[in-house]
Each structure stands twice: as C-alpha cells, then as structure tokens.
Amino acid sequence: MQRYKRLPIYCLLPMVLVSAPVFSADGKLIGTAGLTQIEGAGGGGLVPWATLSGYDSEDQISASSAVTVVDVDDYRLNAFGVSASFYDRAEISLSHQRFDLKSLGGTIRQNIVGMKYRLYGDVVYSELPQISLGLQHKQLSDTAVAEALGADDDQGTDIYLAATKVHLGAIGGYNAVWNLTARATKANEMGLLGFGGTQNSDYELQLEASAGILFSRNLAVGVEYRQKPDNLGLGEDDWVDAFVSYIPSKSVSITAATANLGAIAGAPGQSGFYLSLNAQLW
C-alpha cells in the first residue's frame, strides 16, 4: 500500500471563507441545521443528513466547528472539524480524526475532506424530503495497522445520497425528524483501518438511518443506525446509537449518546458514550 503525504486540509477552509462575503446566518428554524457528524458533515452523530451544516438561507453564508469524542471499551475516537455552508445550497467540511488504541497502544490518524450539494427541497417546508448528494474523501496518516490487516489502500472516497424530513407536530404535537442515507464505500471502520481488503475490494452500498423527536425548540432525542462492509473478514458490525441533543441557541449545541459499535478489529462488544459540542461561528 503506497504511503501518501498528509494533506494540509485545515489550510483550505479559512482561505475560502476569507474570500467570500460574510452574512449573519440565522435564516432557519432552530434545530433544523442538525449536528456535525463524526466525519465532519452536517447531520446526526454517526450519519450524514441532507441538511447542511449551518443556518444560512439563500443569501447567507455560515461557518461552524465541532469537537467530538467517542469512547468505547478498547478504543477512543477524537474528531475535530470545521465546515462552511453557502447560500443554503452547498457545504464544504474538513475533519481530523484521532483513533486511540487504548488496550494495544498507538494512534491512527485520518483526514477527511467533505462536500455536499442540496439537490431538492427543504427539510421543513417542502412536501417531499430535502435531498442532498455528498462525498467524503479520506486519507490515513498512520497506515501500519491497515497494512497489517490486509487493507488494499490508505485512501478512499465515500459517495452518499441523503434524504431528510422534519414533520411539524407529527407525534403527540411534537416535531419529528427522519433521515435515510445510502452510501457507496470501500472504507473499513469508516476508513480508520484502510479501504478494501482480502474479502472485497469493490464499492458496496450501505444504508444509514436516523429518527428523532423534538420535544421542544431546544431538546431532541433519537436513534441512529449505520451499516458497514466487512472487507477484511474481521466481523465488522453495524453501529447503533441513542442520543439526546440540547440546543440552547443557534450558536451552540451539545449532544450525548450511548453508542454500540460491536466488534472493531476483532475486539468484540465495543460500547460506550458519544459526546459532541457544535458551535456556529457565524
């Protein structure tokens, strides 16, 4: 597997923002911008949604940042991301993941560049769901573990199509939200263990889903599910979480979840907690 130089991805987004006109981005209902998921895209925690990462309307630009930790029995994932949303139409995101091997020792690092484009609809106001097309290009900085496990490559690109809809007053008078995402991917454990492997080296279609209830303008609870391929033959399991999000304002949100990630790199029963802080920069 060829080793690539680390991409200086955090140098890119500030250049884009400085060159663009800046508007106060507060054009959407609170909570409808969603969260920042662990790969940097706007959405839930584990799953990218069709929503964009900010509260910008068609004449606004927004920027946001997020810090996330997922801590399970033998591993800990720290994710740091920034994103920008342009005119309620397109999103660009940059994320850095650090995956600590608590039991074995060592760290795996991965950089992710994401883009998303809204194809149709509005998550609240259109009759049909909002639909967006996105991609996430991932590149490992630490490749030793992926090579040892038989991964084909240390970089890859996921392509996904997401549909998201908020139904006002749908469940006992409370707003409800759902999302369905179809992802074409070669990634092993989200790319942290490389891409492709001894069992499969081709793209596979994986399904991801989220559902939640907004009990107020500031509080949401829900569940997520993420299907994953088993290219390395290690018994890679699907991921599930149950989350609660507190959104005191459009400027900040805090999400906590219990996460069941199953077997990771042959280590079974990986469960623990998820905690994320998301801030709207403007």
PDB file of C-alpha atoms in Angstrom:
ATOM      1  CA  MET A   1       0.000   0.000   0.000  1.00  0.00           C
ATOM      2  CA  GLN A   2       1.504   3.314  -1.082  1.00  0.00           C
ATOM      3  CA  ARG A   3       2.149   5.949   1.588  1.00  0.00           C
ATOM      4  CA  TYR A   4       0.913   9.446   0.855  1.00  0.00           C
ATOM      5  CA  LYS A   5       1.905  12.755   2.379  1.00  0.00           C
ATOM      6  CA  ARG A   6      -0.513  14.227   4.856  1.00  0.00           C
ATOM      7  CA  LEU A   7      -2.832  16.768   3.287  1.00  0.00           C
ATOM      8  CA  PRO A   8      -2.760  20.267   4.887  1.00  0.00           C
ATOM      9  CA  ILE A   9      -6.547  20.347   4.815  1.00  0.00           C
ATOM     10  CA  TYR A  10      -7.035  22.878   7.610  1.00  0.00           C
ATOM     11  CA  CYS A  11      -5.329  25.492   5.455  1.00  0.00           C
ATOM     12  CA  LEU A  12      -8.087  25.354   2.843  1.00  0.00           C
ATOM     13  CA  LEU A  13     -11.333  26.371   4.525  1.00  0.00           C
ATOM     14  CA  PRO A  14     -10.127  29.673   6.071  1.00  0.00           C
ATOM     15  CA  MET A  15      -8.971  30.770   2.605  1.00  0.00           C
ATOM     16  CA  VAL A  16     -12.427  30.051   1.187  1.00  0.00           C
ATOM     17  CA  LEU A  17     -14.174  31.952   3.980  1.00  0.00           C
ATOM     18  CA  VAL A  18     -11.922  34.983   3.817  1.00  0.00           C
ATOM     19  CA  SER A  19     -12.502  35.325   0.066  1.00  0.00           C
ATOM     20  CA  ALA A  20     -16.296  35.070   0.411  1.00  0.00           C
ATOM     21  CA  PRO A  21     -18.737  37.758   1.570  1.00  0.00           C
ATOM     22  CA  VAL A  22     -19.963  37.181   5.117  1.00  0.00           C
ATOM     23  CA  PHE A  23     -23.573  37.379   6.245  1.00  0.00           C
ATOM     24  CA  SER A  24     -25.240  36.686   9.563  1.00  0.00           C
ATOM     25  CA  ALA A  25     -26.583  33.165   9.091  1.00  0.00           C
ATOM     26  CA  ASP A  26     -29.817  32.835  11.067  1.00  0.00           C
ATOM     27  CA  GLY A  27     -32.355  32.147   8.344  1.00  0.00           C
ATOM     28  CA  LYS A  28     -33.632  28.729   9.511  1.00  0.00           C
ATOM     29  CA  LEU A  29     -35.623  27.425  12.454  1.00  0.00           C
ATOM     30  CA  ILE A  30     -33.525  26.477  15.475  1.00  0.00           C
ATOM     31  CA  GLY A  31     -32.504  22.819  15.415  1.00  0.00           C
ATOM     32  CA  THR A  32     -33.034  22.359  11.671  1.00  0.00           C
ATOM     33  CA  ALA A  33     -29.324  22.703  10.885  1.00  0.00           C
ATOM     34  CA  GLY A  34     -28.769  19.379  12.617  1.00  0.00           C
ATOM     35  CA  LEU A  35     -25.411  18.462  14.157  1.00  0.00           C
ATOM     36  CA  THR A  36     -21.917  17.750  12.882  1.00  0.00           C
ATOM     37  CA  GLN A  37     -21.314  14.036  12.440  1.00  0.00           C
ATOM     38  CA  ILE A  38     -18.026  12.270  13.183  1.00  0.00           C
ATOM     39  CA  GLU A  39     -16.753  12.620   9.609  1.00  0.00           C
ATOM     40  CA  GLY A  40     -17.404  16.367   9.563  1.00  0.00           C
ATOM     41  CA  ALA A  41     -20.601  16.611   7.524  1.00  0.00           C
ATOM     42  CA  GLY A  42     -23.820  18.228   8.679  1.00  0.00           C
ATOM     43  CA  GLY A  43     -26.262  15.648  10.013  1.00  0.00           C
ATOM     44  CA  GLY A  44     -26.572  13.410  13.030  1.00  0.00           C
ATOM     45  CA  GLY A  45     -23.753  11.874  15.045  1.00  0.00           C
ATOM     46  CA  LEU A  46     -22.947   8.746  13.041  1.00  0.00           C
ATOM     47  CA  VAL A  47     -24.877   9.571   9.874  1.00  0.00           C
ATOM     48  CA  PRO A  48     -24.656  12.475   7.379  1.00  0.00           C
ATOM     49  CA  TRP A  49     -28.062  14.018   6.644  1.00  0.00           C
ATOM     50  CA  ALA A  50     -29.367  16.007   3.689  1.00  0.00           C
ATOM     51  CA  THR A  51     -29.273  19.119   5.880  1.00  0.00           C
ATOM     52  CA  LEU A  52     -26.348  21.499   5.529  1.00  0.00           C
ATOM     53  CA  SER A  53     -24.183  22.400   8.499  1.00  0.00           C
ATOM     54  CA  GLY A  54     -25.370  25.985   9.092  1.00  0.00           C
ATOM     55  CA  TYR A  55     -28.451  28.165   9.477  1.00  0.00           C
ATOM     56  CA  ASP A  56     -27.826  30.108   6.250  1.00  0.00           C
ATOM     57  CA  SER A  57     -30.682  30.994   3.898  1.00  0.00           C
ATOM     58  CA  GLU A  58     -30.342  31.521   0.143  1.00  0.00           C
ATOM     59  CA  ASP A  59     -28.498  34.846   0.561  1.00  0.00           C
ATOM     60  CA  GLN A  60     -26.261  33.898   3.518  1.00  0.00           C
ATOM     61  CA  ILE A  61     -23.041  32.066   4.352  1.00  0.00           C
ATOM     62  CA  SER A  62     -22.376  30.247   7.622  1.00  0.00           C
ATOM     63  CA  ALA A  63     -19.449  28.535   9.322  1.00  0.00           C
ATOM     64  CA  SER A  64     -19.345  26.048  12.181  1.00  0.00           C
ATOM     65  CA  SER A  65     -16.956  23.882  14.157  1.00  0.00           C
ATOM     66  CA  ALA A  66     -17.297  20.731  16.209  1.00  0.00           C
ATOM     67  CA  VAL A  67     -15.358  18.624  18.699  1.00  0.00           C
ATOM     68  CA  THR A  68     -16.470  15.014  19.278  1.00  0.00           C
ATOM     69  CA  VAL A  69     -15.262  12.107  21.392  1.00  0.00           C
ATOM     70  CA  VAL A  70     -16.483   8.514  21.155  1.00  0.00           C
ATOM     71  CA  ASP A  71     -15.101   6.382  23.997  1.00  0.00           C
ATOM     72  CA  VAL A  72     -15.680   2.607  23.990  1.00  0.00           C
ATOM     73  CA  ASP A  73     -14.053  -0.312  25.798  1.00  0.00           C
ATOM     74  CA  ASP A  74     -10.792  -0.633  23.850  1.00  0.00           C
ATOM     75  CA  TYR A  75     -10.734   2.477  21.661  1.00  0.00           C
ATOM     76  CA  ARG A  76     -11.277   6.224  21.744  1.00  0.00           C
ATOM     77  CA  LEU A  77     -12.082   8.413  18.730  1.00  0.00           C
ATOM     78  CA  ASN A  78     -11.486  12.173  18.853  1.00  0.00           C
ATOM     79  CA  ALA A  79     -12.791  14.167  15.892  1.00  0.00           C
ATOM     80  CA  PHE A  80     -12.204  17.857  15.184  1.00  0.00           C
ATOM     81  CA  GLY A  81     -13.970  19.571  12.296  1.00  0.00           C
ATOM     82  CA  VAL A  82     -14.839  22.848  10.608  1.00  0.00           C
ATOM     83  CA  SER A  83     -17.384  23.436   7.874  1.00  0.00           C
ATOM     84  CA  ALA A  84     -18.980  26.167   5.805  1.00  0.00           C
ATOM     85  CA  SER A  85     -22.402  26.308   4.170  1.00  0.00           C
ATOM     86  CA  PHE A  86     -23.052  28.567   1.198  1.00  0.00           C
ATOM     87  CA  TYR A  87     -26.458  30.077   0.339  1.00  0.00           C
ATOM     88  CA  ASP A  88     -28.404  27.051   1.653  1.00  0.00           C
ATOM     89  CA  ARG A  89     -27.110  25.111  -1.331  1.00  0.00           C
ATOM     90  CA  ALA A  90     -23.608  23.694  -0.760  1.00  0.00           C
ATOM     91  CA  GLU A  91     -21.389  22.609   2.127  1.00  0.00           C
ATOM     92  CA  ILE A  92     -17.661  22.010   2.466  1.00  0.00           C
ATOM     93  CA  SER A  93     -16.176  20.339   5.537  1.00  0.00           C
ATOM     94  CA  LEU A  94     -12.744  19.421   6.855  1.00  0.00           C
ATOM     95  CA  SER A  95     -12.197  16.942   9.658  1.00  0.00           C
ATOM     96  CA  HIS A  96      -9.317  15.323  11.505  1.00  0.00           C
ATOM     97  CA  GLN A  97      -9.828  12.042  13.385  1.00  0.00           C
ATOM     98  CA  ARG A  98      -7.527  10.587  16.028  1.00  0.00           C
ATOM     99  CA  PHE A  99      -8.254   6.959  16.938  1.00  0.00           C
ATOM    100  CA  ASP A 100      -6.506   5.837  20.112  1.00  0.00           C
ATOM    101  CA  LEU A 101      -5.896   2.120  20.681  1.00  0.00           C
ATOM    102  CA  LYS A 102      -6.356   2.101  24.453  1.00  0.00           C
ATOM    103  CA  SER A 103      -5.593  -1.596  25.008  1.00  0.00           C
ATOM    104  CA  LEU A 104      -2.869  -2.159  22.408  1.00  0.00           C
ATOM    105  CA  GLY A 105      -1.292   1.293  22.466  1.00  0.00           C
ATOM    106  CA  GLY A 106      -0.800   3.550  19.490  1.00  0.00           C
ATOM    107  CA  THR A 107      -2.840   6.022  17.470  1.00  0.00           C
ATOM    108  CA  ILE A 108      -4.362   6.108  13.986  1.00  0.00           C
ATOM    109  CA  ARG A 109      -4.987   9.485  12.334  1.00  0.00           C
ATOM    110  CA  GLN A 110      -7.195  10.257   9.369  1.00  0.00           C
ATOM    111  CA  ASN A 111      -8.054  13.460   7.455  1.00  0.00           C
ATOM    112  CA  ILE A 112     -11.380  13.924   5.680  1.00  0.00           C
ATOM    113  CA  VAL A 113     -12.448  16.473   3.083  1.00  0.00           C
ATOM    114  CA  GLY A 114     -16.212  16.554   2.535  1.00  0.00           C
ATOM    115  CA  MET A 115     -18.563  18.249   0.095  1.00  0.00           C
ATOM    116  CA  LYS A 116     -22.356  18.233  -0.069  1.00  0.00           C
ATOM    117  CA  TYR A 117     -24.852  19.751  -2.501  1.00  0.00           C
ATOM    118  CA  ARG A 118     -28.575  20.173  -1.891  1.00  0.00           C
ATOM    119  CA  LEU A 119     -30.404  18.779  -4.908  1.00  0.00           C
ATOM    120  CA  TYR A 120     -34.021  19.298  -3.890  1.00  0.00           C
ATOM    121  CA  GLY A 121     -36.406  20.511  -1.274  1.00  0.00           C
ATOM    122  CA  ASP A 122     -36.376  21.972   2.203  1.00  0.00           C
ATOM    123  CA  VAL A 123     -36.253  19.865   5.347  1.00  0.00           C
ATOM    124  CA  VAL A 124     -39.298  21.698   6.791  1.00  0.00           C
ATOM    125  CA  TYR A 125     -41.254  23.452   4.073  1.00  0.00           C
ATOM    126  CA  SER A 126     -41.287  21.153   1.030  1.00  0.00           C
ATOM    127  CA  GLU A 127     -43.806  18.315   0.872  1.00  0.00           C
ATOM    128  CA  LEU A 128     -41.135  15.783  -0.046  1.00  0.00           C
ATOM    129  CA  PRO A 129     -37.847  15.364   1.868  1.00  0.00           C
ATOM    130  CA  GLN A 130     -34.786  17.505   1.331  1.00  0.00           C
ATOM    131  CA  ILE A 131     -32.306  15.515  -0.784  1.00  0.00           C
ATOM    132  CA  SER A 132     -28.553  16.089  -0.943  1.00  0.00           C
ATOM    133  CA  LEU A 133     -25.605  14.422  -2.663  1.00  0.00           C
ATOM    134  CA  GLY A 134     -22.306  14.276  -0.818  1.00  0.00           C
ATOM    135  CA  LEU A 135     -18.810  12.843  -0.832  1.00  0.00           C
ATOM    136  CA  GLN A 136     -16.107  12.327   1.761  1.00  0.00           C
ATOM    137  CA  HIS A 137     -12.501  11.847   0.661  1.00  0.00           C
ATOM    138  CA  LYS A 138     -10.490  10.156   3.407  1.00  0.00           C
ATOM    139  CA  GLN A 139      -6.747   9.711   3.793  1.00  0.00           C
ATOM    140  CA  LEU A 140      -4.918   7.885   6.550  1.00  0.00           C
ATOM    141  CA  SER A 141      -1.833   9.481   8.041  1.00  0.00           C
ATOM    142  CA  ASP A 142      -0.918   6.327  10.006  1.00  0.00           C
ATOM    143  CA  THR A 143      -1.072   3.224   7.811  1.00  0.00           C
ATOM    144  CA  ALA A 144       0.718   0.450   9.753  1.00  0.00           C
ATOM    145  CA  VAL A 145      -2.438  -1.133  11.229  1.00  0.00           C
ATOM    146  CA  ALA A 146      -4.347  -1.014   7.936  1.00  0.00           C
ATOM    147  CA  GLU A 147      -1.403  -2.627   6.117  1.00  0.00           C
ATOM    148  CA  ALA A 148      -1.052  -5.363   8.756  1.00  0.00           C
ATOM    149  CA  LEU A 149      -4.753  -6.239   8.472  1.00  0.00           C
ATOM    150  CA  GLY A 150      -4.583  -6.539   4.667  1.00  0.00           C
ATOM    151  CA  ALA A 151      -6.310  -3.340   3.511  1.00  0.00           C
ATOM    152  CA  ASP A 152      -5.872  -2.510  -0.177  1.00  0.00           C
ATOM    153  CA  ASP A 153      -5.322   1.236   0.168  1.00  0.00           C
ATOM    154  CA  ASP A 154      -4.843   4.050   2.657  1.00  0.00           C
ATOM    155  CA  GLN A 155      -7.209   6.498   0.974  1.00  0.00           C
ATOM    156  CA  GLY A 156     -10.710   6.346  -0.468  1.00  0.00           C
ATOM    157  CA  THR A 157     -13.806   8.345  -1.293  1.00  0.00           C
ATOM    158  CA  ASP A 158     -17.322   7.659   0.015  1.00  0.00           C
ATOM    159  CA  ILE A 159     -20.281   8.896  -2.035  1.00  0.00           C
ATOM    160  CA  TYR A 160     -23.715   9.229  -0.436  1.00  0.00           C
ATOM    161  CA  LEU A 161     -27.266  10.340  -1.164  1.00  0.00           C
ATOM    162  CA  ALA A 162     -29.319  11.515   1.824  1.00  0.00           C
ATOM    163  CA  ALA A 163     -32.997  12.356   2.337  1.00  0.00           C
ATOM    164  CA  THR A 164     -34.179  14.229   5.458  1.00  0.00           C
ATOM    165  CA  LYS A 165     -37.595  15.460   6.553  1.00  0.00           C
ATOM    166  CA  VAL A 166     -38.992  17.309   9.592  1.00  0.00           C
ATOM    167  CA  HIS A 167     -42.714  16.750  10.246  1.00  0.00           C
ATOM    168  CA  LEU A 168     -44.208  19.553  12.330  1.00  0.00           C
ATOM    169  CA  GLY A 169     -46.460  18.396  15.200  1.00  0.00           C
ATOM    170  CA  ALA A 170     -46.408  14.814  13.906  1.00  0.00           C
ATOM    171  CA  ILE A 171     -46.127  12.828  17.168  1.00  0.00           C
ATOM    172  CA  GLY A 172     -48.324  13.988  20.039  1.00  0.00           C
ATOM    173  CA  GLY A 173     -47.910  17.558  18.850  1.00  0.00           C
ATOM    174  CA  TYR A 174     -44.104  17.301  18.820  1.00  0.00           C
ATOM    175  CA  ASN A 175     -41.981  17.714  15.717  1.00  0.00           C
ATOM    176  CA  ALA A 176     -40.393  14.563  14.293  1.00  0.00           C
ATOM    177  CA  VAL A 177     -37.358  14.148  12.036  1.00  0.00           C
ATOM    178  CA  TRP A 178     -36.089  11.232   9.992  1.00  0.00           C
ATOM    179  CA  ASN A 179     -33.180  10.650   7.642  1.00  0.00           C
ATOM    180  CA  LEU A 180     -32.197   7.885   5.225  1.00  0.00           C
ATOM    181  CA  THR A 181     -28.730   7.777   3.656  1.00  0.00           C
ATOM    182  CA  ALA A 182     -27.327   5.395   1.032  1.00  0.00           C
ATOM    183  CA  ARG A 183     -23.509   5.315   0.977  1.00  0.00           C
ATOM    184  CA  ALA A 184     -21.169   3.729  -1.587  1.00  0.00           C
ATOM    185  CA  THR A 185     -17.931   2.927   0.242  1.00  0.00           C
ATOM    186  CA  LYS A 186     -14.830   0.753   0.474  1.00  0.00           C
ATOM    187  CA  ALA A 187     -13.948   2.006   3.968  1.00  0.00           C
ATOM    188  CA  ASN A 188     -13.058  -0.329   6.814  1.00  0.00           C
ATOM    189  CA  GLU A 189     -14.296   1.030  10.148  1.00  0.00           C
ATOM    190  CA  MET A 190     -15.015   4.381   8.497  1.00  0.00           C
ATOM    191  CA  GLY A 191     -11.554   4.300   6.842  1.00  0.00           C
ATOM    192  CA  LEU A 192      -9.510   4.058  10.040  1.00  0.00           C
ATOM    193  CA  LEU A 193      -8.490   0.519   9.021  1.00  0.00           C
ATOM    194  CA  GLY A 194      -7.947   1.406   5.374  1.00  0.00           C
ATOM    195  CA  PHE A 195     -10.046   0.726   2.302  1.00  0.00           C
ATOM    196  CA  GLY A 196     -10.908  -2.608   0.682  1.00  0.00           C
ATOM    197  CA  GLY A 197      -9.294  -5.864   1.701  1.00  0.00           C
ATOM    198  CA  THR A 198      -8.984  -9.596   1.363  1.00  0.00           C
ATOM    199  CA  GLN A 199     -12.750 -10.227   1.300  1.00  0.00           C
ATOM    200  CA  ASN A 200     -13.757  -7.393  -1.026  1.00  0.00           C
ATOM    201  CA  SER A 201     -12.078  -4.533  -2.882  1.00  0.00           C
ATOM    202  CA  ASP A 202     -15.109  -3.032  -4.640  1.00  0.00           C
ATOM    203  CA  TYR A 203     -17.605  -0.372  -3.615  1.00  0.00           C
ATOM    204  CA  GLU A 204     -20.553  -1.649  -1.597  1.00  0.00           C
ATOM    205  CA  LEU A 205     -23.851   0.116  -0.938  1.00  0.00           C
ATOM    206  CA  GLN A 206     -24.540   0.620   2.775  1.00  0.00           C
ATOM    207  CA  LEU A 207     -27.683   2.028   4.379  1.00  0.00           C
ATOM    208  CA  GLU A 208     -27.770   4.505   7.263  1.00  0.00           C
ATOM    209  CA  ALA A 209     -30.768   5.938   9.100  1.00  0.00           C
ATOM    210  CA  SER A 210     -31.758   8.351  11.860  1.00  0.00           C
ATOM    211  CA  ALA A 211     -35.033   9.190  13.589  1.00  0.00           C
ATOM    212  CA  GLY A 212     -35.826  11.626  16.368  1.00  0.00           C
ATOM    213  CA  ILE A 213     -38.409  13.701  18.225  1.00  0.00           C
ATOM    214  CA  LEU A 214     -38.002  17.378  19.102  1.00  0.00           C
ATOM    215  CA  PHE A 215     -39.687  17.740  22.496  1.00  0.00           C
ATOM    216  CA  SER A 216     -39.098  21.482  22.371  1.00  0.00           C
ATOM    217  CA  ARG A 217     -37.202  24.029  20.322  1.00  0.00           C
ATOM    218  CA  ASN A 218     -34.145  23.157  22.398  1.00  0.00           C
ATOM    219  CA  LEU A 219     -34.320  19.412  23.081  1.00  0.00           C
ATOM    220  CA  ALA A 220     -34.232  16.416  20.726  1.00  0.00           C
ATOM    221  CA  VAL A 221     -33.858  12.676  21.306  1.00  0.00           C
ATOM    222  CA  GLY A 222     -33.426   9.933  18.775  1.00  0.00           C
ATOM    223  CA  VAL A 223     -31.635   6.868  17.452  1.00  0.00           C
ATOM    224  CA  GLU A 224     -29.234   6.163  14.597  1.00  0.00           C
ATOM    225  CA  TYR A 225     -28.141   3.112  12.634  1.00  0.00           C
ATOM    226  CA  ARG A 226     -25.158   2.716  10.306  1.00  0.00           C
ATOM    227  CA  GLN A 227     -24.420  -0.320   8.152  1.00  0.00           C
ATOM    228  CA  LYS A 228     -20.755  -1.088   7.342  1.00  0.00           C
ATOM    229  CA  PRO A 229     -18.923  -3.500   4.998  1.00  0.00           C
ATOM    230  CA  ASP A 230     -16.669  -6.328   6.220  1.00  0.00           C
ATOM    231  CA  ASN A 231     -13.875  -6.112   3.657  1.00  0.00           C
ATOM    232  CA  LEU A 232     -11.196  -7.513   5.989  1.00  0.00           C
ATOM    233  CA  GLY A 233     -13.163 -10.532   7.223  1.00  0.00           C
ATOM    234  CA  LEU A 234     -12.947  -9.397  10.858  1.00  0.00           C
ATOM    235  CA  GLY A 235     -16.691  -9.488  11.513  1.00  0.00           C
ATOM    236  CA  GLU A 236     -17.189  -5.728  11.278  1.00  0.00           C
ATOM    237  CA  ASP A 237     -20.538  -4.877  12.893  1.00  0.00           C
ATOM    238  CA  ASP A 238     -23.124  -2.211  12.183  1.00  0.00           C
ATOM    239  CA  TRP A 239     -23.257   0.798  14.509  1.00  0.00           C
ATOM    240  CA  VAL A 240     -26.190   1.969  16.648  1.00  0.00           C
ATOM    241  CA  ASP A 241     -26.612   4.903  19.000  1.00  0.00           C
ATOM    242  CA  ALA A 242     -29.310   6.600  21.066  1.00  0.00           C
ATOM    243  CA  PHE A 243     -28.806  10.335  21.502  1.00  0.00           C
ATOM    244  CA  VAL A 244     -30.096  13.436  23.249  1.00  0.00           C
ATOM    245  CA  SER A 245     -29.277  16.920  21.929  1.00  0.00           C
ATOM    246  CA  TYR A 246     -29.605  20.166  23.843  1.00  0.00           C
ATOM    247  CA  ILE A 247     -29.733  23.252  21.599  1.00  0.00           C
ATOM    248  CA  PRO A 248     -29.925  26.358  23.808  1.00  0.00           C
ATOM    249  CA  SER A 249     -29.410  28.685  20.830  1.00  0.00           C
ATOM    250  CA  LYS A 250     -28.433  28.685  17.183  1.00  0.00           C
ATOM    251  CA  SER A 251     -24.858  29.336  18.288  1.00  0.00           C
ATOM    252  CA  VAL A 252     -24.237  26.083  20.152  1.00  0.00           C
ATOM    253  CA  SER A 253     -25.499  22.539  20.665  1.00  0.00           C
ATOM    254  CA  ILE A 254     -24.413  19.675  22.904  1.00  0.00           C
ATOM    255  CA  THR A 255     -25.116  16.031  22.083  1.00  0.00           C
ATOM    256  CA  ALA A 256     -24.629  12.972  24.285  1.00  0.00           C
ATOM    257  CA  ALA A 257     -25.291   9.392  23.250  1.00  0.00           C
ATOM    258  CA  THR A 258     -24.808   5.772  24.165  1.00  0.00           C
ATOM    259  CA  ALA A 259     -23.034   4.001  21.323  1.00  0.00           C
ATOM    260  CA  ASN A 260     -22.901   0.293  20.467  1.00  0.00           C
ATOM    261  CA  LEU A 261     -20.205  -0.231  17.819  1.00  0.00           C
ATOM    262  CA  GLY A 262     -19.931  -4.026  18.027  1.00  0.00           C
ATOM    263  CA  ALA A 263     -16.633  -5.640  17.051  1.00  0.00           C
ATOM    264  CA  ILE A 264     -13.755  -3.407  15.945  1.00  0.00           C
ATOM    265  CA  ALA A 265     -10.589  -5.006  14.522  1.00  0.00           C
ATOM    266  CA  GLY A 266     -11.631  -8.321  16.058  1.00  0.00           C
ATOM    267  CA  ALA A 267     -12.261  -6.903  19.550  1.00  0.00           C
ATOM    268  CA  PRO A 268     -15.943  -7.657  20.363  1.00  0.00           C
ATOM    269  CA  GLY A 269     -18.542  -5.735  22.349  1.00  0.00           C
ATOM    270  CA  GLN A 270     -17.294  -2.184  21.846  1.00  0.00           C
ATOM    271  CA  SER A 271     -19.821   0.052  23.559  1.00  0.00           C
ATOM    272  CA  GLY A 272     -19.588   3.330  25.406  1.00  0.00           C
ATOM    273  CA  PHE A 273     -20.501   7.001  25.118  1.00  0.00           C
ATOM    274  CA  TYR A 274     -20.518   9.736  22.495  1.00  0.00           C
ATOM    275  CA  LEU A 275     -20.187  13.434  23.353  1.00  0.00           C
ATOM    276  CA  SER A 276     -20.116  16.314  20.872  1.00  0.00           C
ATOM    277  CA  LEU A 277     -20.015  20.117  21.074  1.00  0.00           C
ATOM    278  CA  ASN A 278     -21.054  22.027  17.964  1.00  0.00           C
ATOM    279  CA  ALA A 279     -20.601  25.812  17.601  1.00  0.00           C
ATOM    280  CA  GLN A 280     -21.906  28.110  14.865  1.00  0.00           C
ATOM    281  CA  LEU A 281     -19.122  30.606  14.173  1.00  0.00           C
ATOM    282  CA  TRP A 282     -21.480  32.815  12.143  1.00  0.00           C
TER     283      TRP A 282
END
